[in-house]
Amino acid sequence: MQNFGQNLQRTSILNELSNGNAELGEAFALLLNDMVVQSGITNPKAEPFDVVPDSWRQLADKPDKTPEDIKQLDETFKGEVRLLAESYLLFIAKETRNLTGKIDYAQYEAFLLKYRFGHYDVMNKPEYLNKVKVQIRNAFNKIASHGEPTGDNLIDKHDMAAYIYAMSTKSRRDSNNNFIGFEINGLIKPEDYATNEHNLFEPDDNLFSVKLRIAYKTLNS
């Protein structure tokens, strides 16, 4: 009876995943992977990814915005980020046959090896593969713990939303180059993505770690 119940639960979750909308997440994954070349340098032929609809940008360009306008901009931006995060996570889950809605390291590694590094034949280059796996582990640790020193070693929809929020905002800095907040424009440009990815692949606590921490708190406060 226990096996029957477990199989029924797995079937139910699989059906839920199958019915979900992973198309947006797939488009997002493909565009992100096109933004950089093998070394992480910006691909000059890549296109930016717009997280927000045209209506959001039209309202953002409106002069003399009211408090209601500002509130709507904030709520719409967060909603679009969460929607994209759930779709992207769903796409990863489908690709890795995950049935939990939370991605572990092995699944994240398999996904990035296929979509970020797959067209570079890394599997036949042991030294390069080892280097890439270190980068993937660093990225996973930062996303799974949303920039904190430790986490649960799983990427859920809240972690992914923080990642996309951080990716789709630019950093504002003071005269001493210290991070002081986000400039929200909802556009992920290839050159910005390349910089963020570089920081994500590094082991140290850096600017992208800070962005992840603040993004997570912003989305969950």
mmCIF file of C-alpha atoms in Angstrom:
data_model
loop_
_atom_site.group_PDB
_atom_site.id
_atom_site.type_symbol
_atom_site.label_atom_id
_atom_site.label_comp_id
_atom_site.label_asym_id
_atom_site.label_seq_id
_atom_site.Cartn_x
_atom_site.Cartn_y
_atom_site.Cartn_z
ATOM 1 C CA MET A 1 0.000 0.000 0.000
ATOM 2 C CA GLN A 2 2.862 2.366 0.801
ATOM 3 C CA ASN A 3 4.432 1.858 -2.643
ATOM 4 C CA PHE A 4 1.039 2.421 -4.275
ATOM 5 C CA GLY A 5 0.618 5.678 -2.347
ATOM 6 C CA GLN A 6 4.107 6.856 -3.261
ATOM 7 C CA ASN A 7 3.553 6.044 -6.932
ATOM 8 C CA LEU A 8 0.221 7.851 -6.883
ATOM 9 C CA GLN A 9 1.834 10.916 -5.332
ATOM 10 C CA ARG A 10 4.653 10.883 -7.901
ATOM 11 C CA THR A 11 2.121 10.591 -10.721
ATOM 12 C CA SER A 12 0.133 13.510 -9.314
ATOM 13 C CA ILE A 13 3.217 15.716 -9.079
ATOM 14 C CA LEU A 14 4.333 14.707 -12.573
ATOM 15 C CA ASN A 15 0.916 15.620 -13.972
ATOM 16 C CA GLU A 16 1.100 18.976 -12.213
ATOM 17 C CA LEU A 17 4.501 19.619 -13.769
ATOM 18 C CA SER A 18 3.251 18.543 -17.187
ATOM 19 C CA ASN A 19 0.327 20.941 -16.972
ATOM 20 C CA GLY A 20 2.484 23.843 -15.872
ATOM 21 C CA ASN A 21 3.834 26.524 -18.169
ATOM 22 C CA ALA A 22 7.517 25.853 -18.727
ATOM 23 C CA GLU A 23 7.629 27.568 -22.122
ATOM 24 C CA LEU A 24 8.562 30.948 -20.653
ATOM 25 C CA GLY A 25 11.260 29.285 -18.550
ATOM 26 C CA GLU A 26 12.645 27.485 -21.582
ATOM 27 C CA ALA A 27 12.815 30.721 -23.603
ATOM 28 C CA PHE A 28 14.524 32.392 -20.646
ATOM 29 C CA ALA A 29 17.077 29.583 -20.332
ATOM 30 C CA LEU A 30 17.938 29.656 -24.027
ATOM 31 C CA LEU A 31 18.319 33.441 -24.114
ATOM 32 C CA LEU A 32 20.508 33.473 -20.993
ATOM 33 C CA ASN A 33 22.799 30.828 -22.420
ATOM 34 C CA ASP A 34 23.129 32.815 -25.619
ATOM 35 C CA MET A 35 24.246 35.948 -23.761
ATOM 36 C CA VAL A 36 27.763 34.664 -23.124
ATOM 37 C CA VAL A 37 30.321 32.593 -24.988
ATOM 38 C CA GLN A 38 32.248 29.688 -23.474
ATOM 39 C CA SER A 39 34.643 31.859 -21.476
ATOM 40 C CA GLY A 40 31.867 34.010 -20.045
ATOM 41 C CA ILE A 41 32.538 36.982 -22.299
ATOM 42 C CA THR A 42 29.477 38.776 -23.663
ATOM 43 C CA ASN A 43 28.124 37.451 -26.948
ATOM 44 C CA PRO A 44 27.842 40.581 -29.141
ATOM 45 C CA LYS A 45 25.008 39.001 -31.157
ATOM 46 C CA ALA A 46 22.850 38.178 -28.138
ATOM 47 C CA GLU A 47 19.524 39.823 -27.389
ATOM 48 C CA PRO A 48 18.414 41.223 -23.998
ATOM 49 C CA PHE A 49 15.576 39.630 -22.032
ATOM 50 C CA ASP A 50 12.708 41.838 -20.896
ATOM 51 C CA VAL A 51 11.198 40.609 -17.631
ATOM 52 C CA VAL A 52 8.365 43.155 -17.588
ATOM 53 C CA PRO A 53 5.539 43.867 -20.076
ATOM 54 C CA ASP A 54 5.360 47.044 -22.160
ATOM 55 C CA SER A 55 2.623 48.405 -19.898
ATOM 56 C CA TRP A 56 5.042 48.355 -16.947
ATOM 57 C CA ARG A 57 7.664 50.285 -18.878
ATOM 58 C CA GLN A 58 5.112 52.828 -20.074
ATOM 59 C CA LEU A 59 4.051 53.465 -16.488
ATOM 60 C CA ALA A 60 7.688 53.631 -15.360
ATOM 61 C CA ASP A 61 8.341 56.338 -17.977
ATOM 62 C CA LYS A 62 5.380 58.402 -16.796
ATOM 63 C CA PRO A 63 6.437 61.735 -15.270
ATOM 64 C CA ASP A 64 5.109 62.749 -11.855
ATOM 65 C CA LYS A 65 4.084 59.243 -10.815
ATOM 66 C CA THR A 66 1.564 59.005 -7.990
ATOM 67 C CA PRO A 67 2.087 56.777 -4.917
ATOM 68 C CA GLU A 68 -0.436 54.395 -6.479
ATOM 69 C CA ASP A 69 1.650 54.259 -9.680
ATOM 70 C CA ILE A 70 4.776 53.465 -7.704
ATOM 71 C CA LYS A 71 2.982 50.751 -5.751
ATOM 72 C CA GLN A 72 1.651 49.234 -8.979
ATOM 73 C CA LEU A 73 5.122 49.256 -10.530
ATOM 74 C CA ASP A 74 6.553 47.470 -7.503
ATOM 75 C CA GLU A 75 3.806 44.859 -7.307
ATOM 76 C CA THR A 76 3.820 44.187 -11.052
ATOM 77 C CA PHE A 77 7.605 43.824 -11.163
ATOM 78 C CA LYS A 78 7.625 41.372 -8.249
ATOM 79 C CA GLY A 79 4.752 39.440 -9.814
ATOM 80 C CA GLU A 80 6.544 39.115 -13.154
ATOM 81 C CA VAL A 81 9.735 38.004 -11.406
ATOM 82 C CA ARG A 82 7.881 35.315 -9.439
ATOM 83 C CA LEU A 83 6.077 34.112 -12.566
ATOM 84 C CA LEU A 84 9.324 33.804 -14.503
ATOM 85 C CA ALA A 85 11.039 32.095 -11.561
ATOM 86 C CA GLU A 86 8.324 29.446 -11.295
ATOM 87 C CA SER A 87 8.384 28.801 -15.042
ATOM 88 C CA TYR A 88 12.199 28.591 -15.137
ATOM 89 C CA LEU A 89 12.250 26.259 -12.136
ATOM 90 C CA LEU A 90 9.553 24.147 -13.785
ATOM 91 C CA PHE A 91 11.608 23.902 -16.964
ATOM 92 C CA ILE A 92 14.673 22.756 -14.999
ATOM 93 C CA ALA A 93 12.510 20.252 -13.116
ATOM 94 C CA LYS A 94 11.160 18.789 -16.346
ATOM 95 C CA GLU A 95 14.610 18.578 -17.891
ATOM 96 C CA THR A 96 16.033 16.755 -14.861
ATOM 97 C CA ARG A 97 12.944 14.621 -14.125
ATOM 98 C CA ASN A 98 12.566 16.260 -10.739
ATOM 99 C CA LEU A 99 9.257 15.678 -8.967
ATOM 100 C CA THR A 100 9.684 17.802 -5.859
ATOM 101 C CA GLY A 101 9.648 21.392 -7.112
ATOM 102 C CA LYS A 102 13.037 21.919 -5.467
ATOM 103 C CA ILE A 103 16.308 21.440 -7.343
ATOM 104 C CA ASP A 104 19.294 19.759 -5.700
ATOM 105 C CA TYR A 105 22.916 20.174 -6.734
ATOM 106 C CA ALA A 106 23.120 17.089 -8.978
ATOM 107 C CA GLN A 107 20.102 18.267 -10.965
ATOM 108 C CA TYR A 108 21.370 21.841 -11.217
ATOM 109 C CA GLU A 109 24.768 20.603 -12.381
ATOM 110 C CA ALA A 110 23.215 18.347 -15.026
ATOM 111 C CA PHE A 111 21.072 21.218 -16.285
ATOM 112 C CA LEU A 112 23.953 23.702 -16.571
ATOM 113 C CA LEU A 113 26.264 21.161 -18.161
ATOM 114 C CA LYS A 114 23.635 20.662 -20.849
ATOM 115 C CA TYR A 115 22.372 24.218 -21.373
ATOM 116 C CA ARG A 116 25.253 26.485 -20.369
ATOM 117 C CA PHE A 117 28.234 24.343 -21.308
ATOM 118 C CA GLY A 118 26.797 21.533 -23.435
ATOM 119 C CA HIS A 119 27.732 22.935 -26.827
ATOM 120 C CA TYR A 120 31.416 23.165 -25.816
ATOM 121 C CA ASP A 121 31.915 19.381 -25.509
ATOM 122 C CA VAL A 122 33.136 19.715 -21.921
ATOM 123 C CA MET A 123 32.494 16.051 -21.169
ATOM 124 C CA ASN A 124 35.517 15.118 -23.298
ATOM 125 C CA LYS A 125 37.785 17.694 -21.656
ATOM 126 C CA PRO A 126 38.417 16.455 -18.079
ATOM 127 C CA GLU A 127 40.443 19.446 -16.848
ATOM 128 C CA TYR A 128 37.951 21.968 -18.201
ATOM 129 C CA LEU A 129 35.045 19.899 -16.899
ATOM 130 C CA ASN A 130 36.488 19.963 -13.382
ATOM 131 C CA LYS A 131 36.852 23.742 -13.561
ATOM 132 C CA VAL A 132 33.289 24.117 -14.823
ATOM 133 C CA LYS A 133 31.921 21.933 -12.020
ATOM 134 C CA VAL A 134 33.582 24.164 -9.437
ATOM 135 C CA GLN A 135 31.910 27.189 -11.038
ATOM 136 C CA ILE A 136 28.536 25.430 -11.065
ATOM 137 C CA ARG A 137 28.903 24.460 -7.409
ATOM 138 C CA ASN A 138 29.681 28.086 -6.482
ATOM 139 C CA ALA A 139 26.623 29.283 -8.395
ATOM 140 C CA PHE A 140 24.379 26.660 -6.827
ATOM 141 C CA ASN A 141 25.542 27.500 -3.307
ATOM 142 C CA LYS A 142 24.798 31.193 -3.805
ATOM 143 C CA ILE A 143 21.362 30.692 -5.349
ATOM 144 C CA ALA A 144 20.260 27.944 -2.952
ATOM 145 C CA SER A 145 21.179 30.055 0.081
ATOM 146 C CA HIS A 146 20.129 33.349 -1.618
ATOM 147 C CA GLY A 147 23.530 34.853 -0.899
ATOM 148 C CA GLU A 148 23.706 33.786 2.751
ATOM 149 C CA PRO A 149 26.685 31.791 4.108
ATOM 150 C CA THR A 150 24.609 28.602 4.433
ATOM 151 C CA GLY A 151 21.295 27.219 3.219
ATOM 152 C CA ASP A 152 19.263 24.042 2.739
ATOM 153 C CA ASN A 153 21.138 22.953 -0.414
ATOM 154 C CA LEU A 154 17.959 23.157 -2.487
ATOM 155 C CA ILE A 155 16.762 25.790 -4.961
ATOM 156 C CA ASP A 156 13.059 26.510 -4.526
ATOM 157 C CA LYS A 157 10.825 29.104 -6.158
ATOM 158 C CA HIS A 158 11.764 31.751 -3.575
ATOM 159 C CA ASP A 159 15.500 31.261 -4.194
ATOM 160 C CA MET A 160 14.939 31.364 -7.955
ATOM 161 C CA ALA A 161 12.848 34.523 -7.698
ATOM 162 C CA ALA A 162 15.657 36.209 -5.757
ATOM 163 C CA TYR A 163 18.106 35.129 -8.476
ATOM 164 C CA ILE A 164 15.963 36.591 -11.262
ATOM 165 C CA TYR A 165 15.250 39.770 -9.264
ATOM 166 C CA ALA A 166 18.994 40.249 -8.784
ATOM 167 C CA MET A 167 19.688 39.507 -12.460
ATOM 168 C CA SER A 168 17.039 41.937 -13.728
ATOM 169 C CA THR A 169 18.130 44.919 -11.639
ATOM 170 C CA LYS A 170 21.205 47.085 -11.870
ATOM 171 C CA SER A 171 23.329 48.036 -8.896
ATOM 172 C CA ARG A 172 23.413 51.595 -7.597
ATOM 173 C CA ARG A 173 26.639 52.627 -5.898
ATOM 174 C CA ASP A 174 27.861 55.584 -3.901
ATOM 175 C CA SER A 175 30.976 57.663 -4.556
ATOM 176 C CA ASN A 176 33.067 54.984 -2.816
ATOM 177 C CA ASN A 177 31.678 52.264 -5.102
ATOM 178 C CA ASN A 178 29.659 50.693 -2.287
ATOM 179 C CA PHE A 179 26.336 49.034 -3.120
ATOM 180 C CA ILE A 180 23.439 51.223 -1.988
ATOM 181 C CA GLY A 181 20.444 49.654 -3.713
ATOM 182 C CA PHE A 182 18.796 48.565 -6.925
ATOM 183 C CA GLU A 183 17.978 50.422 -10.090
ATOM 184 C CA ILE A 184 14.915 48.537 -11.309
ATOM 185 C CA ASN A 185 14.502 48.457 -15.075
ATOM 186 C CA GLY A 186 13.381 44.861 -15.663
ATOM 187 C CA LEU A 187 15.826 44.293 -18.503
ATOM 188 C CA ILE A 188 18.582 41.689 -18.479
ATOM 189 C CA LYS A 189 21.257 42.867 -20.916
ATOM 190 C CA PRO A 190 23.984 40.466 -22.119
ATOM 191 C CA GLU A 191 26.792 42.618 -20.738
ATOM 192 C CA ASP A 192 25.129 42.832 -17.324
ATOM 193 C CA TYR A 193 24.397 39.119 -17.321
ATOM 194 C CA ALA A 194 28.045 38.337 -18.098
ATOM 195 C CA THR A 195 29.173 40.382 -15.092
ATOM 196 C CA ASN A 196 26.582 38.799 -12.797
ATOM 197 C CA GLU A 197 27.416 35.295 -13.991
ATOM 198 C CA HIS A 198 31.114 35.897 -13.360
ATOM 199 C CA ASN A 199 30.357 36.907 -9.776
ATOM 200 C CA LEU A 200 27.970 33.972 -9.394
ATOM 201 C CA PHE A 201 30.695 31.529 -10.464
ATOM 202 C CA GLU A 202 33.206 32.935 -7.955
ATOM 203 C CA PRO A 203 33.459 31.354 -4.472
ATOM 204 C CA ASP A 204 33.761 34.574 -2.492
ATOM 205 C CA ASP A 205 31.015 36.715 -1.036
ATOM 206 C CA ASN A 206 30.772 39.444 -3.650
ATOM 207 C CA LEU A 207 28.361 42.015 -5.071
ATOM 208 C CA PHE A 208 26.028 39.409 -6.522
ATOM 209 C CA SER A 209 25.819 37.702 -3.128
ATOM 210 C CA VAL A 210 24.699 41.038 -1.685
ATOM 211 C CA LYS A 211 22.146 41.457 -4.473
ATOM 212 C CA LEU A 212 20.758 37.985 -3.787
ATOM 213 C CA ARG A 213 20.373 38.650 -0.068
ATOM 214 C CA ILE A 214 18.584 41.948 -0.584
ATOM 215 C CA ALA A 215 16.427 40.560 -3.390
ATOM 216 C CA TYR A 216 15.272 37.666 -1.205
ATOM 217 C CA LYS A 217 14.361 39.991 1.654
ATOM 218 C CA THR A 218 12.623 42.396 -0.718
ATOM 219 C CA LEU A 219 10.480 39.648 -2.202
ATOM 220 C CA ASN A 220 9.636 38.000 1.103
ATOM 221 C CA SER A 221 9.163 40.915 3.475
#
